[in-house]
CSV table of C-alpha atoms (C1' of nucleotides) in Angstrom, one decimal:
chain,number,residue,atom,x,y,z
A,1,MET,CA,0.0,0.0,0.0
A,2,LYS,CA,1.3,3.3,-1.1
A,3,ARG,CA,1.9,6.0,1.6
A,4,ILE,CA,-0.9,8.5,2.0
A,5,ASP,CA,0.4,11.9,1.0
A,6,HIS,CA,-0.7,15.5,1.6
A,7,LEU,CA,-2.8,15.6,-1.5
A,8,ASP,CA,-4.6,12.5,-0.5
A,9,ARG,CA,-5.4,14.0,2.8
A,10,GLN,CA,-6.7,17.2,1.2
A,11,ILE,CA,-9.0,15.1,-1.0
A,12,LEU,CA,-10.2,13.2,2.1
A,13,GLN,CA,-10.8,16.4,4.0
A,14,ILE,CA,-13.1,17.7,1.2
A,15,LEU,CA,-15.0,14.4,1.0
A,16,GLN,CA,-15.4,14.4,4.8
A,17,ASP,CA,-17.5,17.5,4.6
A,18,ASP,CA,-19.6,16.2,1.7
A,19,GLY,CA,-19.2,12.7,0.5
A,20,ARG,CA,-20.8,13.7,-2.8
A,21,THR,CA,-18.5,16.5,-3.8
A,22,PRO,CA,-17.9,16.0,-7.6
A,23,TYR,CA,-14.4,15.1,-8.8
A,24,THR,CA,-14.4,18.2,-10.9
A,25,GLU,CA,-15.2,20.4,-7.9
A,26,ILE,CA,-12.4,18.8,-5.9
A,27,ALA,CA,-10.1,19.2,-8.8
A,28,HIS,CA,-11.0,22.9,-9.0
A,29,GLN,CA,-10.5,23.5,-5.3
A,30,LEU,CA,-7.1,21.8,-5.2
A,31,LYS,CA,-6.0,23.2,-8.6
A,32,ILE,CA,-5.4,19.7,-10.1
A,33,SER,CA,-7.0,17.8,-12.9
A,34,GLU,CA,-10.1,15.7,-12.6
A,35,GLY,CA,-8.2,12.6,-13.6
A,36,THR,CA,-5.8,13.0,-10.7
A,37,VAL,CA,-8.7,13.2,-8.3
A,38,ARG,CA,-10.2,10.2,-9.8
A,39,SER,CA,-7.1,8.0,-9.9
A,40,ARG,CA,-6.3,9.0,-6.3
A,41,ILE,CA,-9.7,8.2,-5.1
A,42,SER,CA,-9.6,4.9,-6.9
A,43,ARG,CA,-6.4,4.0,-5.2
A,44,LEU,CA,-7.6,5.1,-1.7
A,45,LEU,CA,-10.8,3.0,-2.2
A,46,HIS,CA,-8.8,0.0,-3.4
A,47,ASP,CA,-6.4,0.3,-0.4
A,48,GLY,CA,-9.4,0.5,1.9
A,49,VAL,CA,-8.4,3.9,3.3
A,50,PHE,CA,-12.0,5.0,3.0
A,51,GLU,CA,-15.4,4.1,1.7
A,52,PHE,CA,-18.5,6.0,0.6
A,53,VAL,CA,-21.3,5.6,3.1
A,54,ILE,CA,-24.2,7.4,4.6
A,55,ARG,CA,-24.6,8.6,8.1
A,56,THR,CA,-28.1,8.2,9.4
A,57,ASP,CA,-29.5,10.0,12.4
A,58,PRO,CA,-30.5,7.2,14.9
A,59,VAL,CA,-33.0,9.4,16.7
A,60,LYS,CA,-34.8,10.2,13.4
A,61,LEU,CA,-35.0,6.5,12.8
A,62,GLY,CA,-36.7,6.0,16.1
A,63,LEU,CA,-33.6,4.7,17.9
A,64,ASN,CA,-34.1,7.0,20.9
A,65,VAL,CA,-32.2,5.0,23.5
A,66,GLN,CA,-28.5,5.1,22.9
A,67,THR,CA,-26.1,3.3,25.2
A,68,ILE,CA,-22.5,2.5,25.8
A,69,ILE,CA,-22.0,-0.7,27.8
A,70,GLY,CA,-18.8,-1.8,29.5
A,71,LEU,CA,-18.5,-5.5,29.9
A,72,ASN,CA,-16.2,-7.8,31.9
A,73,THR,CA,-15.6,-11.3,30.6
A,74,LYS,CA,-14.4,-14.6,31.8
A,75,LEU,CA,-10.8,-15.2,31.0
A,76,GLY,CA,-10.4,-17.0,27.7
A,77,LEU,CA,-13.9,-16.3,26.6
A,78,GLN,CA,-13.5,-12.6,25.6
A,79,GLN,CA,-13.1,-13.2,21.9
A,80,GLN,CA,-16.1,-15.5,21.7
A,81,VAL,CA,-18.2,-13.0,23.6
A,82,ALA,CA,-17.1,-10.2,21.3
A,83,GLU,CA,-18.0,-12.2,18.2
A,84,GLU,CA,-21.4,-13.1,19.6
A,85,LEU,CA,-22.1,-9.5,20.4
A,86,SER,CA,-21.0,-8.4,16.9
A,87,GLN,CA,-23.8,-10.5,15.4
A,88,LEU,CA,-26.5,-8.5,17.1
A,89,PRO,CA,-28.2,-5.8,15.1
A,90,GLU,CA,-28.7,-3.4,18.0
A,91,VAL,CA,-24.9,-3.4,18.5
A,92,ARG,CA,-23.1,-0.8,16.5
A,93,PHE,CA,-19.6,-1.0,18.0
A,94,VAL,CA,-17.6,-3.7,19.7
A,95,GLY,CA,-14.0,-3.4,20.9
A,96,ALA,CA,-11.6,-5.1,23.3
A,97,PHE,CA,-10.0,-2.7,25.6
A,98,SER,CA,-7.5,-2.4,28.4
A,99,GLY,CA,-8.8,-0.6,31.4
A,100,LYS,CA,-11.8,-1.2,33.6
A,101,HIS,CA,-13.8,-3.1,31.1
A,102,ASP,CA,-12.6,-5.9,28.8
A,103,LEU,CA,-15.1,-5.1,26.2
A,104,ILE,CA,-16.9,-1.8,25.4
A,105,ILE,CA,-19.9,-1.8,23.1
A,106,GLN,CA,-22.3,0.8,21.7
A,107,ALA,CA,-25.9,-0.2,21.1
A,108,PHE,CA,-29.0,1.6,20.0
A,109,PHE,CA,-32.6,0.7,21.0
A,110,TYR,CA,-36.1,1.9,20.1
A,111,SER,CA,-37.2,2.0,23.7
A,112,ASN,CA,-36.2,1.4,27.3
A,113,THR,CA,-38.2,-1.8,27.1
A,114,GLU,CA,-36.0,-3.0,24.3
A,115,LEU,CA,-32.9,-2.1,26.3
A,116,ILE,CA,-34.1,-4.0,29.3
A,117,HIS,CA,-34.9,-6.9,27.1
A,118,PHE,CA,-31.5,-6.8,25.6
A,119,VAL,CA,-29.7,-6.8,28.9
A,120,ASN,CA,-31.9,-9.4,30.6
A,121,GLU,CA,-32.5,-11.8,27.7
A,122,ARG,CA,-29.7,-11.3,25.2
A,123,LEU,CA,-26.7,-10.5,27.3
A,124,SER,CA,-27.6,-12.9,30.1
A,125,ARG,CA,-27.6,-15.8,27.7
A,126,ILE,CA,-24.1,-15.1,26.4
A,127,GLU,CA,-21.7,-17.4,28.2
A,128,GLY,CA,-18.6,-15.6,29.6
A,129,ILE,CA,-20.1,-12.3,30.5
A,130,LEU,CA,-19.4,-11.5,34.2
A,131,GLY,CA,-20.9,-8.1,34.4
A,132,ALA,CA,-22.2,-5.2,32.4
A,133,ASP,CA,-22.2,-1.5,33.2
A,134,VAL,CA,-24.8,0.3,31.2
A,135,SER,CA,-24.4,4.0,30.5
A,136,LEU,CA,-27.4,5.7,29.0
A,137,GLU,CA,-26.7,8.6,26.7
A,138,LEU,CA,-28.4,11.8,27.9
A,139,ARG,CA,-27.0,14.2,25.4
A,140,GLN,CA,-24.7,14.1,22.4
A,141,TYR,CA,-22.2,16.8,21.9
A,142,LYS,CA,-20.1,15.5,19.0
A,143,ASP,CA,-20.1,12.5,16.7
A,144,SER,CA,-17.8,13.3,13.8
A,145,PHE,CA,-16.0,11.3,11.3
A,146,SER,CA,-13.8,14.1,10.2
A,147,TYR,CA,-10.7,12.9,11.7
A,148,VAL,CA,-8.4,13.3,8.8
A,149,ARG,CA,-5.8,15.9,9.9
A,150,GLU,CA,-3.4,17.8,7.6
A,151,ASP,CA,-0.3,16.1,8.8
A,152,GLU,CA,0.2,12.8,10.3
A,153,VAL,CA,2.6,13.5,13.0
A,154,ALA,CA,1.6,16.4,15.2
A,155,ILE,CA,3.7,15.2,18.1
A,156,ASN,CA,6.4,12.8,17.4
A,157,GLU,CA,8.1,10.3,19.7
A,158,LYS,CA,10.4,13.0,20.9
A,159,GLY,CA,7.7,15.5,21.5
B,1,MET,CA,-41.4,15.7,9.2
B,2,LYS,CA,-43.0,12.9,7.4
B,3,ARG,CA,-42.8,9.5,8.9
B,4,ILE,CA,-40.1,7.2,7.6
B,5,ASP,CA,-41.7,4.2,6.0
B,6,HIS,CA,-40.6,0.8,4.9
B,7,LEU,CA,-39.5,1.9,1.5
B,8,ASP,CA,-37.4,4.7,2.9
B,9,ARG,CA,-35.7,2.1,5.1
B,10,GLN,CA,-35.0,-0.1,2.2
B,11,ILE,CA,-33.4,2.8,0.3
B,12,LEU,CA,-31.3,3.7,3.3
B,13,GLN,CA,-30.2,0.1,3.7
B,14,ILE,CA,-28.8,0.0,0.2
B,15,LEU,CA,-27.0,3.3,0.6
B,16,GLN,CA,-25.5,2.1,3.8
B,17,ASP,CA,-23.6,-0.5,1.9
B,18,ASP,CA,-22.5,1.9,-0.8
B,19,GLY,CA,-23.2,5.6,-0.5
B,20,ARG,CA,-22.7,6.0,-4.3
B,21,THR,CA,-25.3,3.5,-5.5
B,22,PRO,CA,-26.9,5.2,-8.5
B,23,TYR,CA,-30.6,6.1,-8.2
B,24,THR,CA,-31.3,3.9,-11.2
B,25,GLU,CA,-29.7,0.9,-9.5
B,26,ILE,CA,-31.7,1.4,-6.3
B,27,ALA,CA,-34.9,1.7,-8.4
B,28,HIS,CA,-34.1,-1.5,-10.2
B,29,GLN,CA,-33.4,-3.4,-7.0
B,30,LEU,CA,-36.6,-2.2,-5.3
B,31,LYS,CA,-38.6,-2.4,-8.5
B,32,ILE,CA,-39.7,1.2,-8.3
B,33,SER,CA,-39.1,4.2,-10.5
B,34,GLU,CA,-36.0,6.3,-10.4
B,35,GLY,CA,-38.2,9.3,-9.7
B,36,THR,CA,-39.5,7.7,-6.6
B,37,VAL,CA,-36.0,7.0,-5.4
B,38,ARG,CA,-34.9,10.6,-6.1
B,39,SER,CA,-37.8,12.3,-4.4
B,40,ARG,CA,-37.5,10.1,-1.3
B,41,ILE,CA,-33.8,10.7,-1.0
B,42,SER,CA,-34.4,14.4,-1.4
B,43,ARG,CA,-36.9,14.3,1.4
B,44,LEU,CA,-34.8,12.3,3.7
B,45,LEU,CA,-31.8,14.6,3.1
B,46,HIS,CA,-34.0,17.6,3.7
B,47,ASP,CA,-35.3,16.2,6.9
B,48,GLY,CA,-31.8,15.4,8.1
B,49,VAL,CA,-32.5,11.7,8.3
B,50,PHE,CA,-29.1,11.0,6.7
B,51,GLU,CA,-26.2,12.6,4.9
B,52,PHE,CA,-23.6,11.4,2.4
B,53,VAL,CA,-20.2,11.0,4.1
B,54,ILE,CA,-17.1,9.0,3.8
B,55,ARG,CA,-15.8,6.6,6.4
B,56,THR,CA,-12.0,6.6,6.7
B,57,ASP,CA,-10.0,3.9,8.4
B,58,PRO,CA,-8.2,5.6,11.3
B,59,VAL,CA,-5.4,3.0,11.3
B,60,LYS,CA,-4.6,3.5,7.6
B,61,LEU,CA,-4.3,7.2,8.4
B,62,GLY,CA,-1.8,6.5,11.1
B,63,LEU,CA,-4.2,6.9,14.0
B,64,ASN,CA,-3.0,3.7,15.7
B,65,VAL,CA,-4.0,4.6,19.2
B,66,GLN,CA,-7.7,4.5,19.7
B,67,THR,CA,-9.3,5.2,23.1
B,68,ILE,CA,-12.5,5.5,25.0
B,69,ILE,CA,-12.2,7.8,28.0
B,70,GLY,CA,-14.8,8.0,30.7
B,71,LEU,CA,-14.8,11.3,32.6
B,72,ASN,CA,-16.3,12.6,35.8
B,73,THR,CA,-17.0,16.3,36.0
B,74,LYS,CA,-17.7,18.8,38.7
B,75,LEU,CA,-21.4,19.5,39.2
B,76,GLY,CA,-22.5,22.4,37.1
B,77,LEU,CA,-19.5,22.3,34.8
B,78,GLN,CA,-20.4,19.2,32.7
B,79,GLN,CA,-21.7,21.0,29.7
B,80,GLN,CA,-18.8,23.4,29.6
B,81,VAL,CA,-16.3,20.6,29.8
B,82,ALA,CA,-18.2,18.7,27.0
B,83,GLU,CA,-18.1,21.7,24.7
B,84,GLU,CA,-14.4,22.3,25.3
B,85,LEU,CA,-13.7,18.6,24.5
B,86,SER,CA,-15.8,18.8,21.4
B,87,GLN,CA,-13.4,21.4,20.0
B,88,LEU,CA,-10.4,19.1,20.0
B,89,PRO,CA,-9.6,17.4,16.7
B,90,GLU,CA,-8.4,14.2,18.4
B,91,VAL,CA,-11.9,13.8,19.9
B,92,ARG,CA,-14.4,12.0,17.6
B,93,PHE,CA,-17.3,11.5,20.0
B,94,VAL,CA,-18.5,13.3,23.1
B,95,GLY,CA,-21.6,12.3,25.0
B,96,ALA,CA,-23.2,12.9,28.4
B,97,PHE,CA,-24.3,9.8,30.1
B,98,SER,CA,-26.0,8.4,33.2
B,99,GLY,CA,-23.9,5.7,34.8
B,100,LYS,CA,-20.3,5.5,36.2
B,101,HIS,CA,-19.1,8.4,34.0
B,102,ASP,CA,-20.7,11.7,33.4
B,103,LEU,CA,-19.0,12.1,30.0
B,104,ILE,CA,-17.7,9.4,27.6
B,105,ILE,CA,-15.5,10.4,24.7
B,106,GLN,CA,-13.8,8.6,22.0
B,107,ALA,CA,-10.4,9.9,20.8
B,108,PHE,CA,-7.8,8.8,18.3
B,109,PHE,CA,-4.0,9.5,18.4
B,110,TYR,CA,-1.0,8.9,16.2
B,111,SER,CA,1.1,7.5,19.1
B,112,ASN,CA,1.1,6.7,22.8
B,113,THR,CA,3.2,9.8,23.2
B,114,GLU,CA,0.4,11.9,21.8
B,115,LEU,CA,-2.1,10.2,24.0
B,116,ILE,CA,0.0,10.9,27.1
B,117,HIS,CA,0.3,14.5,26.0
B,118,PHE,CA,-3.4,14.7,25.6
B,119,VAL,CA,-4.2,13.4,29.0
B,120,ASN,CA,-1.5,15.3,30.8
B,121,GLU,CA,-1.6,18.6,29.0
B,122,ARG,CA,-5.0,19.0,27.4
B,123,LEU,CA,-7.3,17.3,29.8
B,124,SER,CA,-5.6,18.5,32.9
B,125,ARG,CA,-6.1,22.1,31.8
B,126,ILE,CA,-9.8,21.8,31.3
B,127,GLU,CA,-11.5,23.1,34.5
B,128,GLY,CA,-14.1,20.8,35.9
B,129,ILE,CA,-12.7,17.4,35.1
B,130,LEU,CA,-12.4,15.4,38.3
B,131,GLY,CA,-11.1,12.2,36.8
B,132,ALA,CA,-10.5,10.3,33.6
B,133,ASP,CA,-10.5,6.5,33.0
B,134,VAL,CA,-8.6,5.8,29.8
B,135,SER,CA,-9.4,2.6,28.0
B,136,LEU,CA,-7.1,1.6,25.2
B,137,GLU,CA,-8.5,-0.2,22.3
B,138,LEU,CA,-6.7,-3.5,21.8
B,139,ARG,CA,-8.9,-5.0,19.0
B,140,GLN,CA,-11.9,-3.9,17.1
B,141,TYR,CA,-14.6,-6.4,16.3
B,142,LYS,CA,-17.4,-4.2,14.9
B,143,ASP,CA,-17.8,-0.6,13.9
B,144,SER,CA,-20.9,-0.4,11.7
B,145,PHE,CA,-23.2,2.4,10.7
B,146,SER,CA,-25.7,0.0,9.2
B,147,TYR,CA,-28.2,0.4,12.0
B,148,VAL,CA,-31.2,0.9,9.8
B,149,ARG,CA,-33.4,-2.1,10.6
B,150,GLU,CA,-36.4,-3.2,8.5
B,151,ASP,CA,-39.0,-2.3,11.0
B,152,GLU,CA,-39.1,0.2,13.7
B,153,VAL,CA,-40.6,-1.6,16.5
B,154,ALA,CA,-39.2,-5.0,17.1
B,155,ILE,CA,-40.3,-5.1,20.7
B,156,ASN,CA,-43.0,-2.7,21.7
B,157,GLU,CA,-43.9,-1.4,25.1
B,158,LYS,CA,-46.0,-4.5,25.8
B,159,GLY,CA,-43.3,-6.9,24.6
C,1,DT,C1',-37.8,12.2,-22.6
C,2,DA,C1',-34.4,15.6,-23.3
C,3,DT,C1',-30.5,18.2,-21.5
C,4,DG,C1',-26.5,19.2,-19.0
C,5,DA,C1',-23.3,17.5,-15.7
C,6,DA,C1',-20.4,14.1,-13.9
C,7,DA,C1',-17.9,9.8,-14.2
C,8,DC,C1',-15.2,6.8,-16.8
C,9,DG,C1',-11.7,4.5,-20.1
C,10,DA,C1',-7.9,5.0,-22.6
C,11,DA,C1',-4.2,7.4,-24.9
C,12,DT,C1',-0.7,10.7,-24.1
C,13,DA,C1',2.5,13.6,-21.6
C,14,DC,C1',5.4,14.4,-17.8
C,15,DC,C1',8.9,13.5,-14.3
C,16,DA,C1',12.1,11.4,-11.5
C,17,DA,C1',15.0,7.3,-10.6
D,1,DT,C1',14.6,3.9,-20.2
D,2,DT,C1',11.2,2.6,-17.2
D,3,DG,C1',7.6,3.0,-13.6
D,4,DG,C1',4.6,5.8,-11.7
D,5,DT,C1',1.6,9.8,-11.9
D,6,DA,C1',-0.9,13.7,-14.1
D,7,DT,C1',-3.6,15.3,-18.0
D,8,DT,C1',-6.7,15.4,-21.7
D,9,DC,C1',-10.4,14.1,-24.4
D,10,DG,C1',-14.1,11.3,-26.3
D,11,DT,C1',-17.8,8.4,-24.6
D,12,DT,C1',-21.2,6.7,-21.4
D,13,DT,C1',-23.9,7.1,-17.5
D,14,DC,C1',-26.5,9.7,-14.4
D,15,DA,C1',-29.3,13.4,-12.3
D,16,DT,C1',-32.8,16.5,-13.2
D,17,DA,C1',-36.6,19.4,-15.2
DNA sequence: TATGAAACGAATACCAA
DNA sequence: TTGGTATTCGTTTCATA
């Protein structure tokens, strides 16, 4: 995989704001040709650096109950638990972490009833879960995917 | 805002997989006209139900250190702290929660050095933060934005 | 269904190793 | 001279009225 250079990052920054910005418009903004934009985007897509998606508003879809759940798992069963959780449609994110919880997941529900059902019925039936700390989202301040920064190394190992 | 119906959800499901699926292709898959697809997408965009974005792979951009940080804040200063955190480019997500932590954030860094710098320099200077539990992501199992489900109410208030 | 805009494929030009 | 990248242009596909 070729290294991502400054021009790639500039293209990504524009697409972060609007995933539908035409190649011609990107080319114009960056003062390069449309072909360059196209070939770079093809390469970045091919290398899996990014993909075109849509971001839906969970609340507008009726998913009013948003949670982050920290889980502790039995030694040796963490991966299996993580994989089972990943199958569930309510679960958006699953990661293994160091820290107070072995696994942290993010899950969305249509109602508190559905959340309770999830914890009592779904989680309780997964072998290897020792405990679950449910945090209920009261307010969201930021949920951005614009994390492409101009330069890779802001603070290097000596900083 | 008009209610989101089954057909809207089907359109969103297709776009979740590929945000650039042509209207004609969506129309063909759902056996409806292209005009219907277009008018529905316009309405959904207008209502803020979804937006076209790109999803970049943080690791491929060099953001190898991914964290979830739980914060406790001084009474009365939570909102101010949340807003300050939202300004920081390293921070992707900020939410207020009920549970063990008042605020939960997700942040990405280029290196452990940058993470340490963030905690010691950035966080420590924000007034109102009482404590921070840093969880370091060791492995990611799922990070999906495909949370549009076929039907809104899987389990209703009586279920 | 027609019109303009955007995306695409392929040939060519450029540049640096 | 060669491999990689940028440009250009003709064609096709798409969005839109």
